[in-house]
Amino acid sequence: MRRLKSLLIPGVDKTLLVRDAAKLLPEPSRRRFIAGGASLGALTLLTGCDVSDSFSAESMLTQISKFNDAVQAKIFNPNVLAPTYTERDIKRPFPFNAFYSEDEAPDIDGEAWKLEVSGLVDNKKSWTLAELHQLPEVKQITRHICVEGWSAIGSWSGTPLRDFLKLIGADTSAKWVHFRCAEDYASSLDMPTALHPQTQMTFKFDDKILPRAYGYPMKIRVPTKLGFKNPKYVVAMDVTNDYKGGYWEDQGYNDFSGS
Ligand SMILES: Nc1nc2c(c(=O)[nH]1)N[C@H]1C(S)=C(S)[C@@H](COP(=O)(O)O)O[C@H]1N2
Ligand SMILES: [Mo]
């Protein structure tokens, strides 16, 4: 298993800190920070943190990052669509990624698999794959962006999550939809993102049943979010007001993580 690559800066290299902070800051604060000379002094003023050691440098970045999540969640426009592409743009083979290598990916028996539904929904029934395959299918060609520094265009087909949430009578005023996966993985989507028209319960990649590598039998494709917020091998969906985090969210990755 690969170890978590730390997002935090090593030591208190001022140049690095200022550069990282500039990257983390949301607009228009970012523009103002850069226009103001992007100094450590400006950063101190902005965050109220005095950076004298690596611990305070880290907590300053954490604070900026939390501020960033809140601002991004506020400015998220549910009507703005992620760019779509053409068949020609699809990356083949599409990269595999997980916190383990491809041969360790869950090997799920689709016949026995069920999607468990829980929380603030009228109908808590579990769904078989055959039932889910009956739902209307939409195809989308979008770009997947991973924090590890790669991106690739792929084609994903399935049912808009918002249609499914409607179907099961989900309380869409709830804050989160939390997903649990077959392995030790999970992720949370804020409700506005869960209801975004492009957020999809995905059953196919490139017009074929989702291969094992890409999350068979079901993944959640969220083109407005970074890759780690696109859970594969999903086994349970929970509509909730309690924040339940996720695999990377719990290790300090930004909760909002828009793309
Ligand atoms: N269940 C599960 N889902 C997961 C992950 C994982 O390790 N386990 N990794 C995430 C990350 S970081 C990325 S970039 C994408 C990769 O999806 P792909 O293999 O289809 O490219 O899956 C996301 N969903
Ligand atoms: Mo990722």
Coordinates of C-alpha atoms and ligand atoms in Angstrom, one line a residue:
M1 CA 0.0 0.0 0.0
R2 CA 1.2 3.5 -0.9
R3 CA 1.7 5.9 1.9
L4 CA -0.1 9.3 2.0
K5 CA 1.9 12.0 0.3
S6 CA 1.9 14.9 2.7
L7 CA 0.3 18.0 1.4
L8 CA 2.0 20.0 4.1
I9 CA 5.1 22.0 3.6
P10 CA 8.4 20.7 5.0
G11 CA 9.7 23.0 7.6
V12 CA 9.2 26.8 7.4
D13 CA 10.5 27.7 4.0
K14 CA 9.0 31.1 3.7
T15 CA 8.9 31.1 -0.1
L16 CA 7.3 27.8 -0.2
L17 CA 4.7 28.8 2.5
V18 CA 3.8 31.9 0.6
R19 CA 3.5 29.9 -2.7
D20 CA 1.4 27.2 -1.1
A21 CA -0.8 29.9 0.6
A22 CA -1.3 31.7 -2.8
K23 CA -2.4 28.4 -4.3
L24 CA -4.9 27.7 -1.5
L25 CA -6.5 31.1 -1.3
P26 CA -9.8 31.5 -3.0
E27 CA -10.5 34.5 -5.3
P28 CA -10.7 37.4 -4.9
S29 CA -8.4 37.0 -1.8
R30 CA -5.8 35.3 -3.9
R31 CA -5.6 38.1 -6.5
R32 CA -5.4 40.7 -3.7
F33 CA -2.7 38.7 -1.9
I34 CA -0.6 38.5 -5.1
A35 CA -1.2 42.1 -6.0
G36 CA -0.2 43.1 -2.5
G37 CA 3.2 41.4 -3.0
A38 CA 2.4 38.0 -1.6
S39 CA 4.5 38.5 1.5
L40 CA 4.6 36.5 4.7
G41 CA 3.5 39.7 6.4
A42 CA 0.4 39.9 4.3
L43 CA -0.3 36.2 5.0
T44 CA 0.0 36.8 8.7
L45 CA -2.4 39.7 8.6
L46 CA -4.9 37.7 6.5
T47 CA -4.9 34.6 8.7
G48 CA -4.0 36.1 12.1
C49 CA -1.4 33.4 12.5
D50 CA 2.2 34.2 13.4
V51 CA 4.4 31.7 11.6
S52 CA 7.5 31.0 13.6
D53 CA 7.7 27.3 13.4
S54 CA 6.6 24.4 11.2
F55 CA 3.7 23.7 13.5
S56 CA 2.2 27.2 13.1
A57 CA 3.0 27.2 9.3
E58 CA 0.9 24.0 9.0
S59 CA -2.0 25.3 11.1
M60 CA -1.9 28.5 9.0
L61 CA -2.3 26.4 5.8
T62 CA -5.0 24.4 7.4
Q63 CA -6.9 27.5 8.3
I64 CA -6.6 28.9 4.8
S65 CA -7.8 25.6 3.4
K66 CA -10.9 25.6 5.7
F67 CA -11.6 29.1 4.6
N68 CA -11.2 28.0 1.0
D69 CA -13.7 25.1 1.5
A70 CA -16.3 27.5 3.0
V71 CA -15.9 30.1 0.2
Q72 CA -16.0 27.4 -2.6
A73 CA -19.1 25.8 -1.2
K74 CA -20.8 29.3 -1.1
I75 CA -19.8 30.2 -4.7
F76 CA -20.6 26.7 -6.1
N77 CA -23.1 27.3 -8.9
P78 CA -25.3 24.2 -9.4
N79 CA -26.1 25.3 -12.9
V80 CA -22.5 25.6 -14.2
L81 CA -21.6 22.5 -16.1
A82 CA -18.1 20.9 -16.2
P83 CA -16.8 20.9 -19.8
T84 CA -17.7 18.0 -22.0
Y85 CA -15.5 16.5 -24.8
T86 CA -15.8 14.2 -27.8
E87 CA -15.1 10.5 -28.3
R88 CA -11.8 11.5 -29.9
D89 CA -10.6 13.0 -26.6
I90 CA -11.1 9.8 -24.6
K91 CA -7.9 8.5 -23.0
R92 CA -7.3 4.8 -23.7
P93 CA -6.3 3.0 -21.7
F94 CA -7.7 5.2 -18.9
P95 CA -5.4 5.5 -15.9
F96 CA -6.3 3.4 -12.8
N97 CA -5.9 4.9 -9.4
A98 CA -6.6 3.9 -5.8
F99 CA -4.7 3.7 -2.5
Y100 CA -3.5 0.3 -3.6
S101 CA -2.3 -1.3 -6.9
E102 CA -4.7 -2.5 -9.6
D103 CA -4.4 -6.2 -8.8
E104 CA -5.6 -5.5 -5.3
A105 CA -8.8 -3.9 -6.5
P106 CA -12.1 -5.3 -5.2
D107 CA -13.4 -8.2 -7.3
I108 CA -17.1 -7.9 -6.8
D109 CA -19.8 -10.4 -7.7
G110 CA -22.4 -8.3 -9.4
E111 CA -25.1 -11.0 -8.9
A112 CA -24.7 -10.9 -5.1
W113 CA -23.9 -7.1 -4.9
K114 CA -26.5 -4.7 -3.5
L115 CA -26.6 -1.0 -3.0
E116 CA -27.7 -0.3 0.5
V117 CA -29.7 3.0 1.0
S118 CA -30.0 4.6 4.4
G119 CA -30.6 7.8 6.3
L120 CA -33.0 10.5 5.4
V121 CA -34.9 8.8 2.6
D122 CA -38.5 7.5 2.3
N123 CA -37.5 4.2 0.8
K124 CA -34.6 2.4 2.4
K125 CA -34.8 -0.6 0.1
S126 CA -31.5 -2.1 -1.1
W127 CA -31.1 -2.2 -4.9
T128 CA -29.8 -5.0 -7.0
L129 CA -27.6 -4.3 -10.0
A130 CA -30.3 -5.6 -12.4
E131 CA -32.7 -3.0 -10.9
L132 CA -30.3 -0.2 -11.2
H133 CA -29.5 -1.1 -14.8
Q134 CA -33.2 -0.5 -15.6
L135 CA -32.9 3.2 -14.8
P136 CA -32.5 5.8 -17.5
E137 CA -29.0 6.1 -18.8
V138 CA -27.1 9.3 -19.7
K139 CA -23.6 9.3 -21.2
Q140 CA -21.0 12.0 -20.4
I141 CA -17.5 12.6 -21.7
T142 CA -15.7 14.7 -19.1
R143 CA -12.3 15.2 -17.6
H144 CA -11.2 13.4 -14.4
I145 CA -8.6 15.4 -12.4
C146 CA -6.6 13.7 -9.7
V147 CA -4.7 15.6 -6.9
E148 CA -1.7 13.4 -7.6
G149 CA -1.0 15.4 -10.7
W150 CA -2.7 13.7 -13.6
S151 CA -5.9 14.2 -15.5
A152 CA -7.6 12.2 -18.3
I153 CA -10.8 12.4 -20.3
G154 CA -13.2 9.5 -20.1
S155 CA -16.7 8.5 -20.9
W156 CA -19.1 7.5 -18.1
S157 CA -22.7 6.4 -18.4
G158 CA -25.4 5.9 -15.8
T159 CA -28.2 7.6 -14.0
P160 CA -28.1 11.2 -12.7
L161 CA -27.8 10.9 -9.0
R162 CA -30.4 13.6 -8.5
D163 CA -33.0 11.4 -10.3
F164 CA -32.2 8.5 -8.0
L165 CA -32.4 10.7 -4.9
K166 CA -35.8 11.8 -6.1
L167 CA -36.8 8.2 -6.8
I168 CA -36.0 7.1 -3.2
G169 CA -37.6 10.1 -1.7
A170 CA -34.4 11.5 -0.3
D171 CA -34.6 14.6 1.9
T172 CA -32.7 17.0 -0.4
S173 CA -32.5 19.6 2.3
A174 CA -30.0 17.2 4.1
K175 CA -26.4 18.3 4.1
W176 CA -24.6 15.3 2.8
V177 CA -24.7 12.1 0.8
H178 CA -22.1 9.8 2.2
F179 CA -20.8 6.8 0.1
R180 CA -19.2 3.7 1.5
C181 CA -17.2 1.3 -0.7
A182 CA -16.4 -2.4 -0.8
E183 CA -12.9 -1.8 0.5
D184 CA -11.8 0.6 3.1
Y185 CA -12.8 3.7 1.1
A186 CA -15.6 6.3 1.5
S187 CA -16.4 9.8 0.5
S188 CA -19.0 12.5 1.1
L189 CA -20.7 14.8 -1.3
D190 CA -22.4 18.0 -0.2
M191 CA -26.0 18.0 -1.3
P192 CA -25.7 20.8 -3.9
T193 CA -23.0 18.7 -5.6
A194 CA -25.1 15.5 -5.2
L195 CA -27.9 17.3 -7.0
H196 CA -25.7 18.7 -9.7
P197 CA -27.0 17.6 -13.1
Q198 CA -23.7 15.9 -14.1
T199 CA -23.3 13.9 -10.9
Q200 CA -23.9 10.4 -11.9
M201 CA -24.4 6.8 -10.6
T202 CA -22.1 5.2 -13.1
F203 CA -22.4 1.7 -14.5
K204 CA -20.4 1.9 -17.7
F205 CA -17.1 3.2 -18.9
D206 CA -16.6 3.8 -22.6
D207 CA -20.0 2.2 -23.4
K208 CA -19.0 -1.0 -21.7
I209 CA -20.0 -2.4 -18.2
L210 CA -17.7 -0.7 -15.7
P211 CA -14.5 -2.8 -15.6
R212 CA -13.2 -4.0 -12.3
A213 CA -10.4 -1.3 -12.4
Y214 CA -12.8 1.6 -12.7
G215 CA -15.2 0.6 -9.9
Y216 CA -17.5 -2.4 -10.9
P217 CA -20.4 -2.5 -10.4
M218 CA -21.0 1.1 -9.5
K219 CA -19.0 4.3 -9.0
I220 CA -20.1 7.9 -8.5
R221 CA -18.8 10.1 -11.2
V222 CA -18.6 13.8 -10.2
P223 CA -17.0 15.9 -12.9
T224 CA -17.2 19.0 -10.8
K225 CA -15.0 17.4 -8.1
L226 CA -11.4 16.1 -7.9
G227 CA -10.9 12.3 -8.5
F228 CA -10.8 11.2 -4.9
K229 CA -14.4 12.4 -4.5
N230 CA -15.5 9.9 -7.2
P231 CA -15.9 6.7 -5.1
K232 CA -15.6 3.4 -6.9
Y233 CA -17.0 0.0 -5.8
V234 CA -19.8 1.8 -3.9
V235 CA -21.9 -0.5 -1.6
A236 CA -23.8 2.0 0.5
M237 CA -25.4 5.5 0.2
D238 CA -26.4 7.4 3.3
V239 CA -28.3 10.7 3.2
T240 CA -27.4 12.6 6.3
N241 CA -26.9 15.8 8.2
D242 CA -23.9 14.4 10.0
Y243 CA -20.6 14.9 8.3
K244 CA -19.0 11.5 7.9
G245 CA -15.9 12.4 6.0
G246 CA -14.1 9.9 3.8
Y247 CA -10.8 8.2 3.2
W248 CA -8.9 11.2 2.0
E249 CA -11.1 13.8 3.6
D250 CA -10.2 12.3 7.0
Q251 CA -6.5 12.7 6.2
G252 CA -6.7 16.4 5.6
Y253 CA -7.7 16.7 1.9
N254 CA -10.1 19.5 1.4
D255 CA -13.7 18.5 1.7
F256 CA -15.0 20.7 -1.1
S257 CA -12.2 19.8 -3.6
G258 CA -13.8 21.2 -6.7
S259 CA -12.2 20.7 -10.0
Ligands
LIG1 N1 -13.3 2.8 -3.7 C1 -12.3 3.6 -4.1 N2 -12.7 4.7 -4.9 C2 -11.8 5.6 -5.3 C3 -10.4 5.5 -4.9 C4 -10.0 4.3 -4.1 O1 -8.9 4.2 -3.7 N3 -11.0 3.5 -3.7 N4 -9.5 6.4 -5.4 C5 -10.0 7.7 -5.8 C6 -9.0 8.4 -6.6 S1 -7.8 9.3 -5.7 C7 -9.1 8.6 -8.0 S2 -8.0 9.6 -8.8 C8 -10.1 7.8 -8.8 C9 -9.4 7.0 -9.9 O2 -10.4 6.4 -10.7 P1 -10.0 5.5 -11.9 O3 -9.2 4.3 -11.4 O4 -11.3 5.2 -12.6 O5 -9.1 6.4 -12.8 O6 -10.9 7.0 -7.9 C10 -11.2 7.5 -6.7 N5 -12.2 6.6 -6.1
MO2 MO -7.0 10.8 -7.2

